[in-house]
Amino acid sequence: MTDAAWIERALVSSRPQAVAALLRYFRDLDAAEEAYQDACLRALKTWPVNGPPRNPAAWLIMVGRNAALDGVRRRARQAPLPDEALISDLDDQESDLAERLDDSQYRDDVLRLLFVCCHPDLPPTQQIAMALRIVSGLTVPQIARAFLVSEAAMEQRITRAKAKVAAADVPFEAPGPVERSERLGAVMKMIYLVFNEGYSAGPKDADRSQLADEAIRLGRLLLRMFQTEAEVMGLLALMLLQHSRAAARFDANGEAVLLEDQDRSLWRSNMISEGLALIDKAMRRRQTGPYLVQAAIAALHARARRFEETDWAGIDALYATLEHLQPSPVVTLNRAVAVSKTQGPEAALAMIDPLAPQLSGYFHFHGARGGLLLQLGRGREAREAFDRAIGLAGTVAEAAHIRMHIDRLIAENGKAGQAG
Amino acid sequence: MMYAVLCYNSEETVFSWTKDEDDAVMAKLQTVHDRWEKAGKLKPSLRLLPTTAATTLHKARDLVVDGPYAETKEQLLGFYIVDVDDLDEGLKFTRELAAVNPGGAYELRPVMLYYPGAPVEKTGPQ
C-alpha cells in the first residue's frame, strides 16, 4: 500500500530532477513539463497498485520519456510500447537509471533547469515566477496569490518568460568549469531572491511568506548536488539563520519587531544549529564569499542569547570583509552600527557621514545617524536626522522606534530647560 | 539486550515540514518516549541534521570529504556521541580513532536534538 500523501511528496521531491532530465532529452521546456505531468498521472494510477518504485525520480524520467515516445510512435502508426501498468517491474531499467542519476550529467541537468529560470534576459520577478513554476511545481494560481496578481497576468508572465528562455537557447552540452560556476552564481542569486520575497512578507501574507521555506528547499537541493561549494553552504546557512527568527520578527498585530526587541526564545533552534553546522563546515574550505560572510554575521546574532551579548567586534570584522568582497554604502552603514558598539559613536559617525550623498533617501541611514548624534549629545542635529528618518520609515515598528528616541529627546530637553 | 534503533526517512520530506507539522510529530513521539523512559528502558536518543550538514573522513587516505558517507560496501558498525568545540576538533577526534582502527570511514553528522533518556546502568550486553 502506498498512501496518497507519500505519493504526492515523492512527486514533488522528484520534480526538479525528473523535469531536468526530461528537458535534456526533449530540449524543450513545455515538452519536458508535459512528459513529467504524463508520468505523474501514470504514477498516481500505478504506484498504489504495484507499490512505490525504489527511485521515484528514475521511474518518472523513464515513464515520461516512454510516454512521449509512445505518442510519437502512435502517430507514426507503429506498434506502441507496452503500457507501464502492464509491466510489473521496471526495476532493472529503473535501478540502472537510478545509479546514473548521481552522475555529474544529472547534476548539470538540474543546474541547467535552475539556470534557465534565472536567465540574465529575465527580470527578477519573472525569474522567481519561473523557478516556482518549473522547479518547485507550484501552480499558476498559487504563484499569482503569492504575488498578488491575477492568474491571467501570472500565466502571461510565465509564458513570456518561457518564450524568452527558448529564444535565448541555453546550450545542452555539459558546461565547462567557468560556465558551471557562472550558472551556479546566477542560480544562488535567484534562490536568494525567492527567499527574500518570502522573508519580507509578514505573517498575514501566508502565501508569500512560504516562499522562504521553498527557497530553503531549493538551497538544500543545490547543496546536495554541490556538496563542496562553500558559498552554497553559506547561502543555505544564511537563509536558515534569517528564517529561524520568523516567529519573533512580527508581533501579534503583524507589525515588524526590531532585532534588539525580539523574543529570542521564539527563534527556531533547529534551523540555527543547521546554519551553524554549515558555516563550520564551509569555513574549513577557506574560500570566503559574500553569502558565507553574511551567514557568519547572522550566526553571531543567533549565538547571542540576549541582544546585549552580541559579539560586535566579530560583526565589525565580518562587515569589513564584506565591504572588501562586495563594497556598498549599505554594508558600510551596517558596519558603522557595529563600530559604534566597539569604538563609540564618534568613530561610527565619521564612517557614515561620507555616505550621505548615496543614502540620503534611506531610512536606516538617518535613523542610525540620529542615534549616534544623540549619543554624542548633539540633540538638535539628532532631532533633524530622526525627523528625516520618520518621513522615510517603511513600517510602523521603524517609525515607532524613531518616535521613542524623539520623545526621549523632548523629555530630556524639558528637564534641561527646567534646570537652566 | 540493548538495541540501537536507527531511524530512516526522506530528509527532503522531513526537513520540509512546517514548524507546526514538526512539532506535532515530535509531540506524538514524546508520549512514546516518556513511556519507555519512565520504564527505564529508553536511553539517549537524538535527532540528526540532514546529510548536507555532514562531513566524512575516509580513513585510508586521511581524506576529508564534504557530505555523507555514500559507499554501500561497508556497513554501519557503531557510533560515538562527542561534544566538541567545532568540526575541526571533531575531525581531530576521528583521526585519533582512525590511527588505532584503520579501514572504512567516519561520518560526522551534527546532532540537532539530544535527549539523555533514562540513566544507563549497564554498558553492554551481559
XYZ file of C-alpha atoms in Angstrom:
546
model
C 0.000 0.000 0.000
C 1.213 3.458 -0.839
C -0.624 6.313 0.770
C -1.641 9.333 -1.231
C 0.395 11.734 0.900
C 3.558 9.696 0.297
C 2.956 9.701 -3.465
C 2.392 13.419 -3.513
C 5.598 14.072 -1.580
C 7.588 11.731 -3.802
C 6.278 13.512 -6.905
C 7.132 16.940 -5.509
C 10.618 15.994 -4.408
C 11.427 14.162 -7.657
C 10.214 17.006 -9.788
C 13.421 19.040 -10.253
C 15.496 16.009 -11.207
C 12.810 14.478 -13.422
C 11.928 17.666 -15.314
C 15.632 18.473 -15.661
C 16.437 15.088 -17.226
C 13.398 15.276 -19.497
C 14.454 18.772 -20.555
C 17.811 17.444 -21.711
C 16.007 14.685 -23.559
C 13.390 16.829 -25.305
C 15.327 20.111 -25.359
C 12.055 21.918 -24.875
C 10.621 23.143 -21.588
C 6.963 22.591 -22.473
C 7.613 19.092 -23.797
C 9.580 18.228 -20.650
C 6.833 19.524 -18.378
C 4.194 17.694 -20.361
C 6.114 14.412 -20.206
C 6.572 14.869 -16.454
C 2.847 15.558 -15.988
C 2.080 12.476 -18.019
C 4.418 10.388 -15.886
C 2.810 11.755 -12.706
C -0.651 10.754 -13.893
C 0.623 7.258 -14.585
C 2.334 7.161 -11.197
C -0.959 8.002 -9.476
C -2.548 5.039 -11.278
C 0.301 2.562 -10.967
C 2.025 3.164 -7.627
C -0.956 2.432 -5.371
C -1.301 -0.962 -7.125
C 2.292 -2.017 -7.795
C 3.815 -0.312 -4.784
C 6.227 2.611 -4.837
C 9.288 2.370 -7.068
C 12.669 2.309 -5.359
C 13.708 5.512 -7.077
C 10.699 7.682 -7.930
C 12.736 10.184 -9.980
C 14.180 7.437 -12.185
C 10.722 5.929 -12.676
C 9.228 9.280 -13.665
C 12.032 10.050 -16.113
C 11.729 6.690 -17.799
C 7.961 6.630 -17.946
C 7.828 10.285 -19.037
C 10.238 9.553 -21.840
C 8.440 6.386 -22.909
C 5.050 8.075 -22.819
C 6.266 10.796 -25.151
C 7.917 8.253 -27.447
C 4.751 6.216 -27.339
C 2.844 9.228 -28.620
C 5.334 9.715 -31.432
C 5.136 6.065 -32.427
C 1.382 6.010 -32.306
C 1.286 8.995 -34.580
C 3.692 7.153 -36.873
C 1.336 4.129 -36.839
C 3.913 1.918 -35.286
C 3.385 -0.591 -32.532
C 3.068 1.230 -29.209
C 5.390 0.470 -26.329
C 3.817 -1.707 -23.632
C 1.933 0.279 -21.028
C 3.982 0.551 -17.845
C 0.920 -0.577 -15.862
C 1.318 -3.961 -17.566
C 4.993 -4.216 -16.727
C 5.048 -5.422 -13.153
C 8.636 -4.467 -12.574
C 10.592 -1.617 -14.027
C 13.313 -2.428 -11.562
C 16.162 -3.397 -13.861
C 15.956 -0.365 -16.088
C 14.998 1.753 -13.134
C 17.948 0.873 -10.932
C 20.230 1.276 -13.919
C 18.965 4.806 -14.370
C 18.886 5.423 -10.626
C 22.600 4.756 -10.417
C 23.295 7.196 -13.181
C 21.146 9.859 -11.528
C 24.039 10.544 -9.176
C 26.259 11.242 -12.144
C 27.562 14.674 -12.886
C 25.436 14.708 -16.035
C 22.270 14.723 -13.965
C 23.773 17.303 -11.675
C 24.277 19.516 -14.710
C 20.704 18.767 -15.789
C 19.261 20.182 -12.580
C 21.659 23.109 -12.676
C 20.584 23.821 -16.283
C 16.926 23.664 -15.301
C 17.535 26.108 -12.444
C 19.649 28.266 -14.712
C 17.063 28.605 -17.488
C 14.742 30.017 -14.826
C 17.182 32.772 -13.911
C 18.481 33.541 -17.353
C 20.034 37.032 -17.416
C 17.439 38.104 -20.002
C 14.669 37.669 -17.426
C 13.823 40.422 -14.913
C 13.893 39.276 -11.238
C 10.103 38.925 -10.904
C 9.998 36.607 -13.933
C 12.947 34.607 -12.573
C 11.118 33.964 -9.322
C 7.883 33.041 -11.093
C 9.729 30.657 -13.429
C 11.579 28.922 -10.611
C 8.409 28.451 -8.603
C 6.503 27.140 -11.606
C 9.154 24.996 -13.301
C 11.361 23.784 -10.449
C 9.102 23.852 -7.411
C 5.986 22.895 -9.360
C 3.728 25.474 -7.718
C 0.550 26.046 -9.727
C -0.062 29.320 -11.538
C -2.901 30.278 -9.116
C -0.573 29.611 -6.143
C 2.149 31.837 -7.614
C -0.378 34.500 -8.585
C -1.666 34.597 -4.984
C 1.879 34.984 -3.648
C 2.498 37.950 -5.920
C -0.955 39.463 -5.512
C -1.633 39.497 -9.247
C -4.386 37.856 -11.282
C -3.940 34.314 -12.573
C -4.163 35.551 -16.143
C -1.384 38.079 -15.539
C 0.836 35.451 -13.937
C 0.105 32.973 -16.736
C 1.162 35.612 -19.219
C 4.290 36.465 -17.267
C 5.385 32.821 -17.249
C 4.542 32.292 -20.916
C 6.601 35.342 -21.830
C 9.500 34.169 -19.695
C 9.403 30.740 -21.329
C 9.464 32.311 -24.779
C 12.495 34.407 -23.814
C 14.287 31.368 -22.441
C 13.548 29.382 -25.614
C 14.877 32.238 -27.725
C 17.989 32.510 -25.558
C 18.844 28.904 -26.441
C 20.790 27.682 -23.402
C 23.214 25.047 -24.703
C 22.570 21.439 -23.728
C 26.159 20.282 -23.712
C 27.780 19.757 -20.315
C 29.051 23.180 -19.232
C 32.753 23.872 -18.740
C 34.039 24.768 -15.259
C 33.808 28.536 -15.811
C 30.315 28.318 -17.237
C 29.236 25.945 -14.488
C 30.392 28.351 -11.822
C 28.672 31.271 -13.580
C 25.438 29.273 -13.712
C 25.833 28.368 -10.071
C 26.270 32.047 -9.165
C 23.129 33.049 -11.080
C 21.136 30.210 -9.519
C 22.217 31.151 -5.982
C 21.162 34.730 -6.614
C 17.762 33.553 -7.888
C 17.233 31.308 -4.864
C 18.074 34.208 -2.545
C 15.572 36.376 -4.467
C 12.875 33.768 -3.845
C 13.898 33.704 -0.184
C 13.725 37.478 0.236
C 10.335 37.565 -1.436
C 9.094 35.284 1.360
C 11.223 36.787 4.125
C 9.965 40.325 3.555
C 6.318 39.209 3.709
C 4.611 39.358 7.087
C 2.676 36.510 8.715
C -0.557 37.974 7.341
C 0.694 37.226 3.853
C 0.939 33.437 4.250
C 1.086 32.652 0.528
C 4.118 34.824 0.016
C 5.887 34.049 3.278
C 6.011 30.328 2.452
C 8.373 31.200 -0.402
C 11.110 31.414 2.233
C 10.627 27.696 3.003
C 10.614 26.922 -0.712
C 13.909 28.790 -1.164
C 15.451 26.795 1.680
C 14.290 23.601 -0.035
C 15.946 24.737 -3.277
C 19.087 25.639 -1.329
C 19.263 22.121 0.093
C 18.734 20.683 -3.390
C 21.614 22.768 -4.698
C 23.896 21.794 -1.828
C 23.143 18.098 -2.298
C 24.445 18.489 -5.849
C 27.354 20.772 -4.998
C 28.447 19.332 -1.678
C 31.848 21.024 -1.683
C 30.833 24.594 -2.585
C 31.405 26.851 0.426
C 29.159 29.585 -0.990
C 26.245 27.169 -1.409
C 26.719 26.170 2.236
C 26.856 29.885 3.053
C 23.653 30.649 1.152
C 21.729 27.830 2.832
C 23.104 28.812 6.252
C 22.178 32.469 5.664
C 18.594 31.569 4.755
C 18.234 29.172 7.682
C 19.610 31.653 10.216
C 17.449 34.507 8.959
C 14.362 32.338 8.746
C 14.968 30.914 12.246
C 13.761 34.280 13.581
C 10.466 34.189 11.651
C 8.201 33.710 14.683
C 9.859 36.594 16.568
C 10.058 39.069 13.693
C 6.409 40.120 13.841
C 4.148 40.954 16.780
C 0.545 39.858 17.320
C -0.654 42.712 15.077
C 1.623 41.613 12.262
C 3.991 44.553 12.775
C 7.745 44.022 12.374
C 9.762 43.703 15.606
C 13.344 45.040 15.544
C 16.153 42.553 16.154
C 17.026 44.096 19.515
C 13.437 43.777 20.750
C 12.778 40.215 19.566
C 11.893 37.425 21.989
C 14.856 35.161 21.299
C 13.169 32.146 22.858
C 10.971 32.101 19.736
C 13.938 31.620 17.423
C 13.956 28.108 15.943
C 16.922 26.292 17.385
C 16.816 23.505 14.759
C 17.424 25.957 11.961
C 20.093 27.742 13.959
C 22.017 24.515 14.622
C 21.840 23.564 10.969
C 23.019 27.021 9.900
C 25.897 26.983 12.384
C 26.958 23.465 11.323
C 27.032 24.530 7.665
C 29.144 27.598 8.447
C 31.547 25.483 10.488
C 31.874 23.158 7.509
C 32.257 25.948 4.958
C 34.936 27.746 6.985
C 37.227 24.754 6.600
C 37.371 25.314 2.845
C 38.982 28.726 3.310
C 37.044 30.264 0.421
C 35.257 33.369 1.555
C 32.265 34.631 -0.373
C 29.518 37.168 0.308
C 26.864 34.584 1.268
C 29.162 32.878 3.727
C 30.205 36.170 5.324
C 26.596 37.311 5.654
C 25.736 33.928 7.140
C 28.580 34.321 9.633
C 27.171 37.717 10.656
C 23.708 36.185 11.102
C 25.373 33.419 13.137
C 26.866 35.919 15.608
C 23.390 37.360 16.165
C 21.971 33.830 16.527
C 24.612 32.875 19.097
C 23.828 35.857 21.369
C 21.240 34.797 23.909
C 20.488 38.448 24.650
C 20.974 41.486 22.400
C 23.487 42.840 24.930
C 25.660 39.742 24.466
C 26.135 40.318 20.714
C 29.757 39.970 19.561
C 30.031 43.386 17.912
C 33.793 43.160 17.372
C 33.244 39.955 15.396
C 30.431 41.557 13.418
C 32.626 44.590 12.685
C 35.388 42.320 11.346
C 32.935 40.371 9.165
C 31.415 43.547 7.728
C 34.944 44.728 6.935
C 35.421 41.516 4.933
C 32.065 42.009 3.227
C 32.982 45.639 2.360
C 36.038 44.241 0.664
C 34.161 41.465 -1.218
C 31.064 43.439 -2.126
C 31.534 47.164 -1.484
C 28.285 49.066 -0.945
C 27.220 52.045 1.187
C 24.626 49.878 2.964
C 27.335 47.420 4.033
C 29.424 50.305 5.382
C 26.374 51.646 7.233
C 25.815 48.250 8.834
C 29.457 48.082 9.768
C 29.197 51.504 11.395
C 26.483 50.186 13.707
C 28.927 47.520 14.931
C 31.725 50.105 15.182
C 29.544 52.336 17.355
C 29.302 49.466 19.856
C 33.042 48.747 19.892
C 34.697 52.139 19.303
C 31.931 54.549 20.221
C 29.624 56.901 18.326
C 32.279 59.337 17.106
C 34.153 56.726 15.050
C 30.880 55.387 13.649
C 29.665 58.850 12.666
C 32.918 59.512 10.842
C 32.282 56.333 8.837
C 28.729 57.117 7.805
C 28.816 60.876 7.194
C 30.552 60.410 3.799
C 27.687 58.084 2.739
C 25.108 60.914 2.839
C 25.039 61.566 -0.937
C 24.280 57.882 -1.682
C 21.967 57.117 1.227
C 20.008 60.352 1.714
C 16.758 58.548 0.807
C 17.382 55.567 3.097
C 15.528 55.246 6.388
C 18.262 53.345 8.224
C 20.891 55.936 7.327
C 19.046 58.773 9.069
C 17.920 56.527 11.918
C 21.446 55.334 12.643
C 22.889 58.827 12.251
C 20.294 60.255 14.628
C 21.137 57.570 17.172
C 24.846 58.362 17.005
C 24.298 62.139 17.271
C 22.074 61.508 20.251
C 24.795 59.525 21.987
C 27.202 62.398 21.321
C 24.813 64.836 22.964
C 24.152 66.712 19.725
C 20.390 66.833 20.322
C 19.382 69.396 17.735
C 21.123 67.550 14.867
C 19.795 64.227 16.166
C 16.268 65.600 16.038
C 16.772 66.665 12.416
C 18.032 63.211 11.456
C 15.144 61.494 13.270
C 12.613 63.722 11.550
C 14.027 62.730 8.172
C 14.031 59.052 9.203
C 10.389 59.115 10.258
C 9.460 60.516 6.861
C 11.166 57.509 5.234
C 10.005 54.763 7.635
C 8.559 51.756 5.834
C 6.892 50.015 8.771
C 5.068 51.031 11.929
C 7.851 49.449 14.025
C 10.503 51.563 12.313
C 8.521 54.727 12.868
C 7.731 53.798 16.482
C 11.393 53.170 17.203
C 12.373 56.632 15.963
C 9.395 58.195 17.762
C 10.724 56.732 21.023
C 14.066 58.495 20.507
C 12.354 61.779 19.680
C 10.127 61.551 22.758
C 13.160 60.935 24.932
C 14.929 63.907 23.361
C 11.946 66.135 24.067
C 11.710 64.881 27.655
C 15.415 65.454 28.285
C 15.323 68.911 26.734
C 12.433 69.720 29.003
C 14.452 68.694 32.063
C 17.499 70.626 30.845
C 15.230 73.638 30.364
C 13.963 73.414 33.951
C 17.492 73.039 35.308
C 18.613 76.104 33.335
C 19.843 -6.580 25.457
C 20.495 -3.084 24.186
C 19.467 -2.107 20.698
C 20.419 0.922 18.699
C 17.323 1.849 16.750
C 18.327 3.633 13.562
C 15.714 5.929 12.066
C 15.346 6.203 8.278
C 13.148 8.599 6.362
C 13.386 11.053 3.479
C 15.269 14.108 4.748
C 13.873 16.092 1.854
C 10.392 15.459 3.268
C 11.114 15.695 6.973
C 13.072 18.926 6.662
C 10.282 20.430 4.566
C 7.804 20.079 7.423
C 6.469 23.348 8.762
C 7.152 24.122 12.414
C 3.598 23.042 13.277
C 3.923 19.731 11.422
C 7.286 19.073 13.034
C 6.011 19.985 16.497
C 3.004 17.698 16.045
C 5.161 14.695 15.129
C 7.605 15.413 17.960
C 4.764 15.707 20.483
C 3.353 12.339 19.428
C 6.793 10.735 19.628
C 7.333 12.320 23.029
C 4.445 10.366 24.543
C 6.062 7.117 23.378
C 9.473 8.295 24.585
C 8.071 9.229 28.003
C 6.511 5.816 28.494
C 9.716 3.948 27.701
C 11.924 6.388 29.569
C 9.796 6.013 32.707
C 10.238 2.262 32.450
C 13.970 2.957 32.457
C 14.377 1.439 29.013
C 14.844 4.389 26.697
C 18.459 5.586 26.866
C 19.871 8.548 24.914
C 18.051 9.431 21.712
C 18.917 12.003 19.161
C 17.800 13.676 16.027
C 20.389 14.395 13.354
C 20.722 17.316 10.965
C 20.364 16.471 7.240
C 23.183 14.834 5.280
C 24.029 18.170 3.661
C 25.488 19.158 7.059
C 27.692 16.032 7.183
C 31.449 15.694 6.669
C 33.209 12.378 6.090
C 36.732 11.254 6.955
C 37.916 8.421 4.707
C 40.420 6.684 6.930
C 42.691 5.027 4.371
C 43.798 8.236 2.691
C 43.034 10.596 5.586
C 40.693 12.341 3.172
C 38.054 14.770 4.424
C 35.059 14.991 2.084
C 32.008 17.237 2.365
C 28.799 15.281 2.550
C 27.653 11.941 3.957
C 29.329 8.557 3.655
C 27.804 7.278 0.433
C 29.503 3.914 -0.130
C 27.421 0.785 0.211
C 30.340 -1.625 0.513
C 30.673 -1.048 4.248
C 28.091 -1.371 6.983
C 27.284 0.832 9.965
C 29.047 -0.807 12.917
C 28.845 1.744 15.674
C 28.769 5.386 16.557
C 30.021 7.923 19.077
C 28.429 10.999 20.555
C 31.099 13.622 21.046
C 30.648 17.177 22.301
C 33.377 19.287 20.663
C 34.069 22.991 20.023
C 33.818 22.729 16.253
C 34.168 20.475 13.234
C 37.964 20.687 13.399
C 38.006 19.264 16.894
C 35.527 16.593 15.802
C 37.873 15.629 12.963
C 40.798 15.566 15.404
C 38.876 13.018 17.483
C 38.101 10.816 14.465
C 41.718 10.986 13.274
C 42.886 9.703 16.647
C 40.378 6.862 16.339
C 41.470 6.166 12.754
C 45.117 5.913 13.837
C 44.338 2.926 16.030
C 41.473 1.457 13.974
C 42.147 1.716 10.225
C 39.695 0.858 7.432
C 36.362 2.387 6.456
C 35.290 5.899 7.290
C 33.800 8.153 9.944
C 30.902 10.407 9.055
C 30.498 13.427 11.326
C 26.853 14.393 11.388
C 25.809 17.308 13.621
C 23.209 16.460 16.238
C 20.073 18.578 16.133
C 18.423 17.375 19.340
C 19.779 15.274 22.193
C 17.703 13.637 24.891
C 19.712 11.924 27.648
C 16.939 9.430 28.450
C 16.968 7.106 31.458
C 20.282 6.617 33.272
C 22.453 3.900 31.770
C 23.288 1.133 34.268
C 24.992 -1.327 32.015
C 27.468 -0.643 29.271
C 26.886 -3.636 27.023
C 25.106 -6.910 26.661
C 25.535 -9.172 29.673
